[in-house]
CSV table of C-alpha atoms and ligand atoms in Angstrom, one decimal:
chain,number,residue,atom,x,y,z
A,3,MET,CA,-59.5,53.1,124.9
A,4,LYS,CA,-56.1,51.5,125.0
A,5,ASN,CA,-55.4,49.0,122.3
A,6,THR,CA,-53.7,45.7,123.1
A,7,VAL,CA,-50.8,44.6,121.0
A,8,TYR,CA,-49.9,41.0,120.2
A,9,VAL,CA,-46.1,40.4,120.6
A,10,ALA,CA,-45.0,37.1,118.8
A,11,TYR,CA,-41.5,36.2,120.0
A,12,THR,CA,-40.0,33.9,117.2
A,13,GLY,CA,-36.4,33.9,118.3
A,14,GLY,CA,-33.3,35.9,117.5
A,15,THR,CA,-30.7,37.7,119.4
A,16,ILE,CA,-33.2,39.9,121.4
A,17,GLY,CA,-34.1,37.1,123.7
A,18,MET,CA,-30.8,35.0,123.6
A,19,ALA,CA,-28.5,34.3,126.4
A,20,ARG,CA,-24.7,33.5,126.3
A,21,THR,CA,-23.9,29.7,126.2
A,22,ALA,CA,-20.6,27.8,125.6
A,23,ASN,CA,-21.2,28.0,121.9
A,24,GLY,CA,-22.2,31.6,121.8
A,25,PHE,CA,-25.6,33.3,121.9
A,26,ALA,CA,-28.7,31.1,121.6
A,27,PRO,CA,-32.3,31.5,122.3
A,28,GLU,CA,-33.4,30.8,125.9
A,29,PRO,CA,-37.1,30.0,126.5
A,30,GLY,CA,-38.8,32.3,129.0
A,31,LEU,CA,-35.9,34.8,129.1
A,32,LEU,CA,-37.4,37.6,127.0
A,33,GLU,CA,-40.6,37.7,129.1
A,34,ARG,CA,-38.7,37.5,132.2
A,35,MET,CA,-36.6,40.4,131.2
A,36,MET,CA,-39.9,42.3,130.0
A,37,ARG,CA,-41.4,42.0,133.5
A,38,ARG,CA,-38.5,43.7,134.9
A,39,LEU,CA,-39.0,47.0,132.7
A,40,PRO,CA,-41.4,49.2,134.6
A,41,GLU,CA,-41.6,51.6,131.5
A,42,LEU,CA,-43.4,48.9,129.4
A,43,TYR,CA,-46.2,49.2,131.8
A,44,GLY,CA,-46.7,53.0,131.8
A,45,ASP,CA,-49.3,55.2,130.1
A,46,GLN,CA,-47.4,55.8,126.9
A,47,VAL,CA,-47.1,52.0,126.0
A,48,PRO,CA,-50.1,50.1,124.9
A,49,ASP,CA,-51.1,46.8,126.8
A,50,PHE,CA,-49.6,43.8,125.3
A,51,VAL,CA,-49.6,40.0,125.4
A,52,VAL,CA,-46.5,37.9,124.6
A,53,LYS,CA,-46.7,34.7,122.7
A,54,GLU,CA,-43.3,33.0,122.9
A,55,TYR,CA,-43.1,30.3,120.0
A,56,ASP,CA,-42.4,26.6,121.0
A,57,THR,CA,-39.3,26.4,118.9
A,58,LEU,CA,-37.2,29.7,119.2
A,59,LYS,CA,-35.1,29.9,116.2
A,60,ASP,CA,-32.0,31.9,115.0
A,61,SER,CA,-33.4,33.5,112.1
A,62,ALA,CA,-30.9,31.7,109.9
A,63,ASP,CA,-33.3,28.6,110.3
A,64,MET,CA,-36.4,30.3,109.2
A,65,SER,CA,-38.2,29.0,106.1
A,66,PRO,CA,-41.2,29.8,104.1
A,67,ALA,CA,-43.1,27.3,106.3
A,68,ASP,CA,-42.1,29.6,109.4
A,69,TRP,CA,-43.6,32.7,107.4
A,70,THR,CA,-46.8,30.7,107.0
A,71,ALA,CA,-46.7,29.8,110.8
A,72,ILE,CA,-46.2,33.5,111.7
A,73,GLY,CA,-49.1,34.4,109.1
A,74,GLU,CA,-51.4,32.0,110.7
A,75,ASP,CA,-50.7,33.3,114.2
A,76,ILE,CA,-51.5,36.9,112.9
A,77,ALA,CA,-54.5,35.8,111.2
A,78,ALA,CA,-55.8,33.8,114.3
A,79,ASN,CA,-55.4,36.8,116.5
A,80,TYR,CA,-56.2,39.5,113.9
A,81,ASP,CA,-59.6,40.6,115.3
A,82,ALA,CA,-58.6,40.7,118.8
A,83,TYR,CA,-55.6,42.8,118.7
A,84,GLY,CA,-54.9,46.5,117.5
A,85,GLY,CA,-51.5,45.8,116.2
A,86,PHE,CA,-48.7,43.2,116.0
A,87,VAL,CA,-45.0,43.2,117.0
A,88,ILE,CA,-43.0,40.3,115.6
A,89,LEU,CA,-39.7,39.8,117.4
A,90,HIS,CA,-37.4,38.1,114.9
A,91,GLY,CA,-33.7,37.6,114.4
A,92,THR,CA,-32.2,40.2,112.3
A,93,ASP,CA,-30.3,38.0,109.8
A,94,THR,CA,-33.6,37.1,107.8
A,95,MET,CA,-35.8,39.7,109.2
A,96,THR,CA,-36.1,41.4,105.8
A,97,TYR,CA,-37.1,38.1,104.1
A,98,THR,CA,-39.9,37.4,106.5
A,99,ALA,CA,-41.2,40.8,106.7
A,100,SER,CA,-41.2,41.1,102.8
A,101,ALA,CA,-42.9,37.7,102.4
A,102,LEU,CA,-45.6,38.6,105.1
A,103,SER,CA,-46.3,41.9,103.4
A,104,PHE,CA,-47.7,40.1,100.5
A,105,MET,CA,-49.3,37.2,102.4
A,106,LEU,CA,-51.4,39.4,104.6
A,107,GLU,CA,-53.8,40.6,101.9
A,108,GLY,CA,-55.9,43.6,103.0
A,109,LEU,CA,-54.0,44.3,106.1
A,110,ALA,CA,-55.5,47.1,108.0
A,111,LYS,CA,-53.3,47.1,111.1
A,112,PRO,CA,-49.6,47.6,112.0
A,113,VAL,CA,-47.3,44.6,111.8
A,114,ILE,CA,-43.9,45.7,113.2
A,115,PHE,CA,-41.0,43.5,112.9
A,116,THR,CA,-38.0,44.3,115.3
A,117,GLY,CA,-35.2,42.4,117.2
A,118,SER,CA,-31.8,43.6,118.3
A,119,GLN,CA,-28.0,43.2,117.9
A,120,ILE,CA,-27.5,42.7,121.7
A,121,PRO,CA,-29.7,40.5,123.7
A,122,ILE,CA,-32.1,42.2,126.2
A,123,CYS,CA,-30.3,40.5,129.1
A,124,GLU,CA,-27.0,42.3,128.5
A,125,VAL,CA,-26.5,45.6,130.4
A,126,ARG,CA,-25.8,47.5,127.3
A,127,ASN,CA,-28.4,46.5,124.6
A,128,ASP,CA,-30.5,48.0,121.7
A,129,ALA,CA,-33.3,45.5,122.6
A,130,ARG,CA,-35.1,47.7,125.0
A,131,ASN,CA,-35.4,50.7,122.9
A,132,ASN,CA,-36.3,48.7,119.9
A,133,LEU,CA,-39.0,46.7,121.7
A,134,ILE,CA,-40.7,49.8,123.4
A,135,THR,CA,-40.9,52.0,120.3
A,136,SER,CA,-42.0,49.1,118.2
A,137,LEU,CA,-45.0,48.6,120.9
A,138,ILE,CA,-45.8,52.2,120.5
A,139,LEU,CA,-45.7,51.9,116.8
A,140,ALA,CA,-47.9,48.9,116.8
A,141,ASP,CA,-50.5,51.1,118.6
A,142,SER,CA,-50.7,53.4,115.6
A,143,ARG,CA,-54.2,53.7,113.7
A,144,ASP,CA,-52.3,55.0,110.7
A,145,ILE,CA,-50.1,52.3,109.8
A,146,ARG,CA,-51.7,49.5,107.9
A,147,GLU,CA,-48.8,47.6,106.6
A,148,VAL,CA,-45.7,45.3,107.6
A,149,CYS,CA,-42.9,47.5,108.7
A,150,LEU,CA,-39.4,47.0,110.2
A,151,TYR,CA,-38.4,49.2,113.1
A,152,PHE,CA,-34.8,49.3,114.2
A,153,ASN,CA,-32.5,52.0,115.6
A,154,GLY,CA,-34.6,55.0,115.1
A,155,LEU,CA,-35.9,54.1,111.7
A,156,LEU,CA,-39.3,52.8,110.7
A,157,LEU,CA,-39.0,51.2,107.2
A,158,ARG,CA,-41.5,49.5,104.9
A,159,GLY,CA,-40.7,45.8,105.4
A,160,ASN,CA,-40.5,45.0,101.8
A,161,ARG,CA,-38.2,47.7,101.0
A,162,SER,CA,-35.7,46.9,103.8
A,163,THR,CA,-32.4,45.2,103.7
A,164,LYS,CA,-29.8,44.4,106.2
A,165,VAL,CA,-26.6,46.4,105.6
A,166,HIS,CA,-24.6,46.0,108.9
A,167,SER,CA,-23.7,42.7,110.5
A,168,VAL,CA,-23.0,44.2,113.8
A,169,GLY,CA,-23.7,47.9,113.9
A,170,PHE,CA,-27.0,49.2,115.6
A,171,ASP,CA,-27.7,50.9,112.3
A,172,ALA,CA,-28.4,47.5,110.7
A,173,PHE,CA,-31.1,48.1,108.2
A,174,THR,CA,-31.8,50.6,105.5
A,175,SER,CA,-34.5,51.0,102.8
A,176,PRO,CA,-32.3,51.9,99.7
A,177,ASN,CA,-35.1,52.8,97.1
A,178,TYR,CA,-37.9,54.2,99.5
A,179,PRO,CA,-37.6,56.8,102.1
A,180,ALA,CA,-38.1,55.9,105.9
A,181,LEU,CA,-41.8,55.7,106.8
A,182,GLY,CA,-40.8,57.2,110.2
A,183,ASN,CA,-37.8,58.8,111.9
A,184,ILE,CA,-37.9,58.1,115.6
A,185,GLY,CA,-35.8,60.5,117.6
A,186,ILE,CA,-36.8,63.1,120.2
A,187,GLY,CA,-40.1,62.8,118.6
A,188,LEU,CA,-42.2,60.1,116.7
A,189,ASP,CA,-42.1,61.5,113.3
A,190,ILE,CA,-44.3,59.3,111.1
A,191,HIS,CA,-44.4,60.6,107.5
A,192,ALA,CA,-48.0,59.8,106.8
A,193,ASP,CA,-47.7,60.7,103.0
A,194,ARG,CA,-45.3,57.6,102.6
A,195,LEU,CA,-47.6,55.1,104.2
A,196,LEU,CA,-49.7,52.8,102.3
A,197,LYS,CA,-53.3,54.2,101.9
A,198,PRO,CA,-56.2,52.3,103.3
A,199,ASN,CA,-57.9,49.8,100.7
A,200,ALA,CA,-61.1,48.0,100.8
A,201,GLU,CA,-59.8,44.6,100.4
A,202,PRO,CA,-60.9,42.2,103.2
A,203,PHE,CA,-58.0,40.8,105.3
A,204,ARG,CA,-57.0,37.3,104.2
A,205,LEU,CA,-54.0,35.2,104.8
A,206,VAL,CA,-52.3,33.6,101.6
A,207,ARG,CA,-49.9,30.8,102.7
A,208,SER,CA,-46.5,31.0,101.2
A,209,GLY,CA,-45.9,28.8,98.2
A,210,THR,CA,-43.6,25.8,98.9
A,211,ASP,CA,-42.3,25.4,95.4
A,212,PRO,CA,-38.4,25.8,95.2
A,213,VAL,CA,-37.2,29.1,94.1
A,214,ALA,CA,-33.6,30.5,94.0
A,215,ALA,CA,-31.5,33.8,93.9
A,216,LEU,CA,-28.4,33.8,91.8
A,217,ARG,CA,-25.8,36.6,91.6
A,218,VAL,CA,-24.5,37.1,88.1
A,219,PHE,CA,-20.7,37.4,88.2
A,220,PRO,CA,-17.9,37.7,85.5
A,221,GLY,CA,-17.2,34.1,84.3
A,222,ILE,CA,-20.8,32.8,84.9
A,223,THR,CA,-21.9,30.2,82.3
A,224,GLY,CA,-24.9,28.7,80.9
A,225,ASP,CA,-24.2,25.5,82.8
A,226,VAL,CA,-24.0,27.4,86.1
A,227,ILE,CA,-27.6,28.6,85.3
A,228,ARG,CA,-28.7,25.1,84.0
A,229,ASN,CA,-27.5,23.3,87.2
A,230,ILE,CA,-29.6,25.8,89.3
A,231,ALA,CA,-32.5,26.1,87.1
A,232,LYS,CA,-33.3,22.3,87.0
A,233,PRO,CA,-36.9,21.3,87.6
A,234,PRO,CA,-38.6,21.5,90.1
A,235,LEU,CA,-37.3,25.0,90.4
A,236,ARG,CA,-40.2,27.3,89.7
A,237,GLY,CA,-38.7,30.8,89.9
A,238,LEU,CA,-35.1,32.4,89.8
A,239,VAL,CA,-34.2,36.0,91.0
A,240,LEU,CA,-31.2,36.7,88.9
A,241,GLU,CA,-29.0,39.5,90.5
A,242,CYS,CA,-27.7,41.4,87.5
A,243,TYR,CA,-25.3,44.3,86.9
A,244,GLY,CA,-26.4,47.9,86.9
A,245,VAL,CA,-29.6,48.5,85.1
A,246,GLY,CA,-30.0,44.8,84.7
A,247,ASN,CA,-27.2,43.6,82.5
A,248,ALA,CA,-25.6,40.3,82.2
A,249,PRO,CA,-22.9,38.8,80.0
A,250,ARG,CA,-24.2,37.7,76.7
A,251,HIS,CA,-21.2,36.9,74.5
A,252,GLY,CA,-19.5,33.6,75.1
A,253,SER,CA,-21.3,32.8,78.3
A,254,GLY,CA,-23.9,30.7,77.0
A,255,ILE,CA,-26.5,32.0,79.5
A,256,LEU,CA,-29.0,33.2,76.8
A,257,ASP,CA,-29.7,29.6,75.8
A,258,ALA,CA,-29.9,28.3,79.4
A,259,LEU,CA,-32.3,31.2,80.4
A,260,LYS,CA,-34.5,30.6,77.3
A,261,GLU,CA,-34.6,26.9,78.2
A,262,ALA,CA,-35.8,27.6,81.6
A,263,ASN,CA,-38.3,30.2,80.6
A,264,ASP,CA,-39.7,27.8,78.1
A,265,ARG,CA,-40.2,25.3,80.8
A,266,GLY,CA,-42.4,27.8,82.6
A,267,MET,CA,-39.9,29.2,85.0
A,268,VAL,CA,-40.3,32.8,86.0
A,269,ILE,CA,-36.9,34.7,86.0
A,270,VAL,CA,-36.7,38.1,87.7
A,271,ASP,CA,-34.0,40.5,87.0
A,272,VAL,CA,-33.1,42.6,89.9
A,273,THR,CA,-30.0,44.8,90.2
A,274,GLN,CA,-26.8,44.2,92.3
A,275,CYS,CA,-26.6,47.8,93.0
A,276,ILE,CA,-27.8,48.9,96.4
A,277,ARG,CA,-29.9,51.7,94.9
A,278,GLY,CA,-31.6,52.2,91.6
A,279,SER,CA,-33.8,50.2,89.3
A,280,VAL,CA,-33.5,47.7,86.6
A,281,ASP,CA,-34.4,49.0,83.0
A,282,LEU,CA,-34.2,46.3,80.4
A,283,THR,CA,-34.4,48.6,77.6
A,284,GLY,CA,-31.4,50.6,78.8
A,285,TYR,CA,-28.6,48.8,77.1
A,286,ALA,CA,-28.2,46.0,74.4
A,287,ALA,CA,-26.5,44.0,77.3
A,288,GLY,CA,-29.8,43.8,78.9
A,289,SER,CA,-32.6,43.7,76.2
A,290,TRP,CA,-31.8,40.4,75.2
A,291,LEU,CA,-32.6,39.2,78.6
A,292,ALA,CA,-36.2,40.4,78.1
A,293,ASP,CA,-36.2,38.7,74.7
A,294,ALA,CA,-35.4,35.6,76.5
A,295,GLY,CA,-38.4,35.9,78.7
A,296,VAL,CA,-36.7,37.4,81.9
A,297,ILE,CA,-38.9,40.1,83.4
A,298,SER,CA,-37.8,43.2,85.2
A,299,GLY,CA,-38.0,43.3,89.0
A,300,TYR,CA,-37.4,47.2,88.8
A,301,ASP,CA,-36.1,48.3,92.1
A,302,MET,CA,-37.3,45.5,94.3
A,303,THR,CA,-34.9,44.1,97.0
A,304,VAL,CA,-33.8,40.4,96.4
A,305,GLU,CA,-35.9,39.8,99.7
A,306,ALA,CA,-39.0,41.4,98.3
A,307,ALA,CA,-38.6,39.6,94.9
A,308,LEU,CA,-38.3,36.1,96.4
A,309,GLY,CA,-41.2,36.8,98.9
A,310,LYS,CA,-43.4,38.0,96.1
A,311,LEU,CA,-42.6,35.0,93.9
A,312,LEU,CA,-43.5,32.5,96.6
A,313,TYR,CA,-46.6,34.4,97.5
A,314,LEU,CA,-47.8,34.3,93.8
A,315,LEU,CA,-46.9,30.5,93.5
A,316,GLY,CA,-48.8,30.2,96.8
A,317,ARG,CA,-51.9,31.6,95.0
A,318,GLN,CA,-51.5,29.1,92.3
A,319,LEU,CA,-51.5,31.7,89.4
A,320,PRO,CA,-50.8,30.6,86.0
A,321,VAL,CA,-47.1,31.6,84.7
A,322,ALA,CA,-48.2,34.4,82.6
A,323,GLU,CA,-50.3,36.1,85.5
A,324,ILE,CA,-47.3,35.7,87.9
A,325,LYS,CA,-45.1,37.4,85.3
A,326,HIS,CA,-47.5,40.2,85.2
A,327,GLU,CA,-48.2,40.6,88.9
A,328,MET,CA,-44.3,40.5,89.5
A,329,GLN,CA,-43.9,43.7,87.6
A,330,ARG,CA,-46.8,45.5,89.2
A,331,ASP,CA,-46.8,47.4,92.6
A,332,LEU,CA,-48.8,45.4,95.1
A,333,ARG,CA,-47.8,46.6,98.4
A,334,GLY,CA,-45.4,49.4,97.8
A,335,GLU,CA,-42.5,47.1,97.2
A,336,LEU,CA,-41.6,48.7,93.7
A,337,THR,CA,-41.5,52.1,92.0
A,338,ALA,CA,-43.8,51.7,89.2
A,339,PRO,CA,-42.2,52.3,85.8
A,340,PRO,CA,-43.0,55.4,84.0
A,341,ARG,CA,-44.2,53.4,81.0
A,342,PRO,CA,-46.9,50.5,80.8
A,343,VAL,CA,-45.4,47.2,81.7
A,344,VAL,CA,-44.4,45.1,78.6
A,345,GLU,CA,-46.0,41.7,78.7
A,346,ALA,CA,-43.1,39.2,78.8
A,347,ARG,CA,-42.9,36.4,76.2
A,348,THR,CA,-44.4,33.1,78.0
A,349,ASP,CA,-44.2,30.7,75.0
B,17,LIG,N1,-28.3,35.3,114.2
B,17,LIG,C1,-29.2,36.1,114.8
B,17,LIG,C2,-30.7,35.8,114.0
B,17,LIG,O1,-30.9,36.3,113.0
B,17,LIG,C3,-28.9,37.6,114.6
B,17,LIG,C4,-29.8,38.5,115.3
B,17,LIG,O2,-30.9,38.2,115.7
B,17,LIG,O3,-29.3,39.7,115.3
B,17,LIG,O4,-31.4,35.2,114.6
């Protein structure tokens, strides 16, 4: 029996039209264009319904409240459809896909994010292929996770990051191989997909507490951290050098980080390097961070670390548990460290 896929159009270039101020979303355009594509109605493509959101957004305007709205939409339609395609702007697609990978607990169906660099109404576009392939992928009975499909690559949503502002090859997954390579054939690597789990499906709404990401740079001072880490900030993703290092001597950041940690803020160390993992035991220039209460984000992307923090805050967990869960692999977002997770100090 043919599955039906639920397509949520949230905005983004895929359904935009040219205006005097550049591309902007145009209500109704995407569905109009889709009706003109006979290949969408053939045997190889599942049946689908399209839900266009009332306010179509350039994804630069997406916030955690939008992640919750998309999650609620999926949850409300979860039982009725075999899979979901989320059409979304490319700029923040990896943030939304990462966040939803955590928020959709016990997910047992495919949720495929896609979009395009050129709108579907243009003669030359990448929208048509991304859309058709995503519909086919959303019909899969093997995929039980949030993915991103773009330009021939099926990636785990919470492992993906945008690396090209204009190229068709806009996304990559630096620390986990592609889940699928779509060329002449649809090559899905079953061994890389998340395995079925017995958890019942449930939506956890995103936390709304303020969190931030900050890139460490030569010359950063304790006051820069203090200004950002002011209450009510609850979490900070610190993008450090190499295996997680930051300047200790003369910067004053140790005291600033300790103060924030002592107030109950969760500080997660991720690397600025595109590939590889944090190891706070690797260098003296990093181990003092662990002593200050900073926890390792291992090889998580910044997007995954932020989405996971907000998800755990949304679950209203105590700080010690948030720190513990941040260092554990929940949805394939991080490569588990070879040794047991060291409990971070919380006092
Ligand atoms: N600015 C657009 C957006 O993220 C870019 C795109 O969709 O490709 O909505």
